[in-house]
Amino acid sequence: MTQLATPTLRLGRPFSTRSPQSVSFVELFFDLVFVFAVTEVTAFTLDHLDWGGVARSTLVFWMIWWAWTQWTWALNPADTTHLVVRVATLFATAVAFLMAASVHAAFDEAASWFAATYVIVRVIGLLVYALVASESHDRLHAVAVFAFASVAGLVVVLIGAMASPEARPWWWLAAVLLDLGAAAVGGRQRGWDLHAGHFAERHGLFVIIALGESLIVVGLTVAGSEKNNDLLAVAIGAVAVVCLLWWTYFGWLHGALEVALHAAHDDAALARDAFSLIYFPLIGGVIGIAAGFEEMVHHPAERLDPVVLRVLAVGLLLFAGGAALAWFRVSSEVLVPRLLIATVTTIVLLLAGEAQPVALLTLVVIALVAIAVVEGARPSGATREPALTGDPDGGR
């Protein structure tokens, strides 16, 4: 991902780039803040382990995710070595850090901290996108339509922050629906001019962020706990699960999704659905799994609380099902073995209330290995990793 070209900060040059690009260092730095944000959402979920708490956690994570994915669209065609783009991205990084630090205040009297920083990150992203799009009439029109449609959702977020804690979730749910409406309107516009390789790479890196966060959760808990055989077994099992989650995504699916986006000539509606929308439950699944890990490591020799077990089980289903749904959106192929194995494993987890954490992790490991083995037998053309080129077939 190292850029070979020497950056130039000359202001008069274009804000956008037409050539295929890899993720830049300023984008990676921006994404690092979201490691903290995902960690805070996981902690918020653990602090409110009931269905109402999980619902509020989902609303907060949606806003964090939507802020990130909007920036992914904004920086996709941008020249990230441009002084203005870099400064704006770094400023948004600082504001996003404050947003992440305010996650636990989202539903108390200090909710305005979270809401205001979220809106600022979104607005800066829209302004950057407008600058980048200013050099193309079609792209500027698409951005303007999306920005106009997004205003209502941003206003509702601020209104919700001023509402009572009891009413706030309903205001923010309305904001989510308005965001989805803006995405529907924006995806119908022409001129987005996506770079498929860069777009897929950014989303793959967010999967890495989420999986890494789950390891951080395990590592921090193990580091602060008294060492014993039960703790060691649970820690090893959790790491094995994370490695296998990585394999079921990066083993073939990530590259195949990129190839499909290339083949669709960087279709904006396809990118919106398969990545910006469907990756939300996929990443949410990792958060649920991480929450289950933390409880397991805290109590390695005790059976899980039923609510924690449900969060873990649903998290596994969301990750596997989200990946399968993304593939279905780009290929119309149903990954039957993945869905069947994930569904059966989820049901068994939900019924295994008396099982010890090690046994539960062993079950998940077996299920993920089964998915990896079955899908590893796919035809080579479906598993080939595409090159970052302008070839719409991804180098096939």
XYZ file of C-alpha atoms in Angstrom:
396
model
C 0.000 0.000 0.000
C 3.035 2.274 -0.015
C 2.660 5.105 -2.510
C 5.713 5.481 -4.720
C 4.894 8.958 -5.990
C 6.336 11.831 -3.977
C 3.418 13.873 -2.575
C 3.135 17.454 -3.735
C 1.148 20.016 -1.806
C 0.594 22.426 -4.722
C -2.879 23.888 -4.242
C -3.623 24.540 -7.906
C -3.729 20.909 -8.979
C -6.956 18.804 -9.152
C -8.554 17.412 -6.007
C -9.369 14.119 -7.727
C -7.383 11.344 -9.336
C -8.394 9.278 -12.335
C -5.817 6.510 -11.893
C -6.431 3.381 -9.768
C -4.998 3.800 -6.274
C -4.296 1.890 -3.111
C -5.332 3.066 0.341
C -3.113 5.947 1.442
C -1.473 6.527 4.801
C -3.809 9.397 5.708
C -6.795 7.078 5.143
C -5.200 4.407 7.328
C -4.639 7.006 10.041
C -8.280 8.077 9.755
C -9.378 4.439 10.044
C -7.338 3.915 13.206
C -9.727 6.186 15.100
C -12.474 3.734 14.266
C -10.579 0.975 16.076
C -11.236 3.038 19.187
C -14.835 3.665 18.106
C -15.570 -0.041 17.594
C -13.948 -0.821 20.957
C -16.200 1.733 22.633
C -19.296 0.294 20.958
C -18.319 -3.188 22.183
C -17.868 -1.839 25.723
C -21.187 0.013 25.502
C -22.882 -3.231 24.435
C -21.394 -5.125 27.387
C -22.518 -2.394 29.790
C -26.115 -2.642 28.520
C -26.658 -6.342 27.914
C -30.403 -6.388 27.389
C -32.398 -6.071 24.177
C -32.977 -2.359 24.726
C -29.267 -1.825 25.321
C -28.313 -3.822 22.233
C -30.780 -1.772 20.173
C -29.230 1.489 21.413
C -25.771 0.109 20.721
C -26.884 -0.714 17.174
C -28.084 2.861 16.629
C -24.776 4.289 17.833
C -22.808 1.896 15.677
C -24.904 2.809 12.636
C -23.907 6.446 12.993
C -20.235 5.544 13.420
C -20.428 3.225 10.426
C -22.311 5.741 8.268
C -19.779 8.466 9.035
C -16.948 6.122 8.046
C -18.572 4.799 4.878
C -19.426 8.316 3.681
C -15.737 9.219 3.974
C -14.856 6.066 2.044
C -16.957 7.329 -0.852
C -15.536 10.839 -0.516
C -11.882 9.762 -0.574
C -12.315 7.055 -3.214
C -11.770 9.430 -6.171
C -9.712 11.962 -4.165
C -6.036 12.779 -4.501
C -5.158 12.177 -0.856
C -1.751 13.822 -1.308
C -3.475 17.165 -1.924
C -2.934 19.608 0.934
C -6.621 20.508 1.331
C -7.757 16.873 1.269
C -5.103 15.851 3.793
C -5.831 18.708 6.203
C -9.583 18.082 6.033
C -9.099 14.347 6.612
C -6.829 14.923 9.596
C -9.262 17.451 11.074
C -12.100 14.943 10.636
C -9.884 12.326 12.312
C -9.592 14.536 15.390
C -13.350 15.144 15.508
C -14.047 11.426 14.970
C -11.822 10.687 17.970
C -14.050 12.916 20.107
C -17.104 11.180 18.642
C -15.693 7.774 19.623
C -14.825 9.044 23.105
C -18.456 10.168 23.531
C -20.110 6.834 22.732
C -20.937 6.123 26.385
C -22.595 9.548 26.670
C -24.877 8.981 23.685
C -27.931 8.190 25.782
C -27.363 10.359 28.830
C -27.509 14.108 29.394
C -24.250 14.726 27.500
C -25.576 13.247 24.247
C -24.889 16.485 22.391
C -21.146 15.669 22.480
C -21.681 12.525 20.462
C -24.322 13.978 18.160
C -22.444 17.214 17.392
C -19.149 15.481 16.619
C -20.953 12.941 14.431
C -22.637 15.706 12.436
C -19.350 17.595 12.068
C -17.561 14.506 10.726
C -20.380 13.960 8.232
C -20.465 17.594 7.111
C -16.690 17.754 6.605
C -16.932 14.584 4.540
C -19.662 16.063 2.364
C -17.614 19.238 1.838
C -14.550 17.210 0.853
C -16.624 15.181 -1.550
C -18.039 18.363 -3.073
C -14.494 19.670 -3.616
C -13.373 16.411 -5.208
C -16.518 16.279 -7.354
C -16.266 19.903 -8.477
C -14.148 18.861 -11.453
C -16.916 16.637 -12.901
C -20.439 17.895 -13.566
C -22.041 14.442 -13.246
C -20.174 13.611 -10.044
C -20.971 17.008 -8.511
C -24.651 16.516 -9.307
C -24.633 13.061 -7.660
C -22.896 14.411 -4.553
C -25.247 17.395 -4.342
C -28.309 15.145 -4.501
C -26.936 12.857 -1.785
C -25.873 15.809 0.415
C -29.271 17.471 0.111
C -31.014 14.188 0.959
C -28.689 13.719 3.974
C -29.513 17.039 5.635
C -32.785 15.807 7.144
C -31.056 12.876 8.870
C -28.357 15.123 10.326
C -30.951 17.558 11.681
C -32.934 14.708 13.254
C -29.759 13.437 14.987
C -29.300 16.858 16.616
C -32.975 17.022 17.605
C -32.680 13.554 19.109
C -29.698 14.646 21.192
C -31.863 17.379 22.742
C -34.790 15.019 23.354
C -35.279 13.000 26.529
C -33.198 9.800 26.851
C -36.404 7.790 26.516
C -37.402 9.466 23.233
C -33.885 9.686 21.780
C -33.739 6.151 20.325
C -36.863 6.854 18.278
C -35.444 10.088 16.909
C -32.213 8.365 15.986
C -34.068 5.451 14.432
C -35.821 8.026 12.258
C -32.384 9.398 11.346
C -31.266 5.909 10.282
C -34.325 5.597 8.032
C -33.588 9.005 6.538
C -29.976 7.904 5.917
C -31.265 4.862 4.081
C -33.512 7.110 2.025
C -30.563 9.337 1.151
C -28.563 6.256 0.129
C -31.426 5.086 -2.086
C -31.666 8.480 -3.796
C -27.908 8.901 -4.120
C -27.355 5.416 -5.525
C -29.614 6.194 -8.476
C -27.398 9.062 -9.627
C -24.783 8.790 -12.350
C -21.220 10.018 -12.167
C -19.885 8.513 -8.921
C -16.844 7.211 -10.845
C -15.788 4.601 -8.264
C -12.360 2.974 -8.160
C -13.373 -0.604 -7.346
C -9.995 -1.777 -6.048
C -9.656 1.098 -3.604
C -13.299 0.818 -2.506
C -13.051 -2.905 -1.774
C -9.695 -2.447 -0.040
C -11.088 0.180 2.352
C -13.920 -2.131 3.382
C -11.552 -5.056 3.756
C -9.410 -2.936 6.054
C -12.459 -2.133 8.188
C -13.052 -5.864 8.580
C -9.437 -6.094 9.769
C -10.132 -3.235 12.212
C -13.142 -5.054 13.653
C -11.366 -8.408 13.912
C -8.335 -6.723 15.460
C -10.579 -5.010 17.990
C -11.926 -8.390 19.090
C -8.345 -9.569 19.687
C -7.618 -6.392 21.660
C -10.628 -7.134 23.865
C -9.309 -10.643 24.564
C -5.714 -9.516 25.039
C -6.498 -6.716 27.484
C -8.677 -8.985 29.585
C -6.101 -11.805 29.628
C -3.334 -9.350 30.538
C -5.293 -8.160 33.570
C -6.474 -11.571 34.780
C -4.910 -14.264 36.901
C -3.447 -16.890 34.578
C -4.813 -20.427 34.711
C -5.517 -23.298 32.330
C -9.148 -22.329 31.747
C -8.160 -18.787 30.813
C -5.444 -20.075 28.467
C -7.848 -22.452 26.722
C -10.470 -19.728 26.219
C -7.869 -17.250 24.934
C -6.519 -19.772 22.427
C -10.045 -20.641 21.321
C -10.958 -16.972 20.840
C -7.839 -16.312 18.754
C -8.588 -19.398 16.658
C -12.125 -18.135 16.012
C -10.849 -14.715 14.922
C -8.289 -16.307 12.576
C -11.007 -18.454 11.030
C -13.355 -15.484 10.661
C -10.513 -13.810 8.772
C -10.145 -16.894 6.583
C -13.841 -17.130 5.701
C -13.741 -13.511 4.527
C -10.263 -13.058 3.027
C -9.786 -16.645 1.861
C -11.703 -15.911 -1.325
C -14.707 -13.664 -0.702
C -12.960 -10.298 -0.443
C -11.155 -10.736 -3.752
C -14.245 -12.122 -5.470
C -16.340 -9.132 -4.356
C -13.734 -6.793 -5.814
C -13.708 -8.705 -9.104
C -17.516 -8.489 -9.241
C -17.474 -4.730 -8.621
C -14.908 -4.331 -11.428
C -17.032 -6.471 -13.731
C -20.089 -4.324 -12.983
C -18.071 -1.293 -14.142
C -18.018 0.135 -10.626
C -21.834 0.331 -10.379
C -22.658 2.770 -7.562
C -25.897 1.008 -6.554
C -24.064 -2.308 -6.369
C -21.276 -0.780 -4.261
C -23.825 0.876 -1.983
C -25.725 -2.353 -1.365
C -22.927 -4.932 -1.247
C -20.500 -2.805 0.765
C -21.931 0.317 2.438
C -25.176 -1.310 3.607
C -24.532 -5.046 3.919
C -21.194 -4.645 5.685
C -23.032 -2.973 8.565
C -24.525 -6.244 9.899
C -21.311 -8.074 8.985
C -19.201 -5.770 11.171
C -21.937 -5.701 13.802
C -21.550 -9.461 13.996
C -17.877 -9.062 14.901
C -18.867 -6.665 17.695
C -21.300 -9.260 19.061
C -18.624 -11.959 18.909
C -16.130 -9.654 20.670
C -18.669 -9.004 23.438
C -19.042 -12.748 23.922
C -15.268 -13.171 24.012
C -14.850 -10.606 26.772
C -17.371 -12.339 29.005
C -15.783 -15.718 28.309
C -12.317 -14.486 29.245
C -13.647 -12.844 32.415
C -15.361 -16.099 33.436
C -13.494 -18.892 31.607
C -14.788 -21.702 33.813
C -18.418 -20.556 34.095
C -21.344 -20.882 31.738
C -22.245 -17.731 29.855
C -25.133 -15.513 30.813
C -28.005 -16.352 28.408
C -28.046 -12.821 26.997
C -24.300 -12.926 26.278
C -24.736 -16.318 24.630
C -27.450 -14.881 22.381
C -25.258 -11.927 21.427
C -22.405 -14.313 20.547
C -24.654 -16.622 18.529
C -26.376 -13.826 16.640
C -23.002 -12.188 16.020
C -21.728 -15.332 14.303
C -24.860 -15.519 12.160
C -24.609 -11.836 11.220
C -20.975 -12.171 10.131
C -21.525 -15.309 8.060
C -24.914 -14.192 6.769
C -23.723 -10.669 5.967
C -20.841 -12.036 3.898
C -23.204 -14.405 2.081
C -25.664 -11.574 1.417
C -22.914 -9.368 -0.029
C -21.923 -12.186 -2.376
C -25.550 -12.793 -3.361
C -25.945 -9.091 -4.195
C -23.023 -9.130 -6.636
C -23.436 -12.640 -8.074
C -27.021 -13.863 -7.383
C -25.413 -17.023 -5.947
C -26.600 -18.330 -2.591
C -23.777 -19.694 -0.430
C -25.898 -22.564 0.861
C -23.204 -24.420 2.865
C -22.090 -21.223 4.649
C -25.646 -20.254 5.554
C -26.625 -23.772 6.578
C -23.548 -24.302 8.781
C -23.881 -20.853 10.378
C -27.610 -21.306 11.063
C -27.216 -24.764 12.619
C -24.286 -23.539 14.739
C -26.304 -20.545 15.927
C -29.211 -22.766 16.955
C -26.892 -25.147 18.819
C -25.252 -22.216 20.616
C -28.626 -20.875 21.683
C -29.570 -24.284 23.078
C -26.204 -24.886 24.781
C -26.913 -22.849 27.883
C -25.066 -25.160 30.266
C -21.915 -25.589 28.151
C -18.571 -24.183 29.232
C -16.896 -21.412 27.177
C -14.218 -23.774 25.802
C -16.895 -26.117 24.466
C -18.738 -23.229 22.825
C -15.564 -21.935 21.188
C -14.722 -25.444 19.986
C -18.129 -25.652 18.310
C -17.589 -22.302 16.556
C -14.102 -23.347 15.425
C -15.469 -26.574 13.922
C -18.212 -24.642 12.111
C -15.803 -22.077 10.658
C -13.335 -24.772 9.589
C -16.207 -26.538 7.823
C -17.120 -23.337 5.953
C -13.496 -22.763 4.963
C -13.040 -26.344 3.731
C -16.295 -26.461 1.753
C -15.757 -23.089 0.129
C -12.089 -23.850 -0.472
C -13.234 -26.299 -3.141
C -14.760 -23.488 -5.212
C -13.567 -23.107 -8.835
C -10.250 -21.234 -9.082
C -11.808 -18.386 -11.070
C -14.002 -17.498 -8.084
C -11.110 -17.369 -5.685
C -8.582 -15.469 -7.742
C -7.345 -12.260 -6.103
C -7.766 -9.365 -8.579
C -5.034 -6.861 -9.290
C -5.510 -3.152 -8.553
C -5.828 -2.138 -12.187
C -8.312 -0.347 -14.322
C -9.318 -3.606 -16.009
C -13.077 -3.979 -15.388
C -12.623 -7.741 -15.146
C -10.130 -7.400 -12.328
C -7.362 -8.991 -14.341
C -9.246 -12.194 -15.135
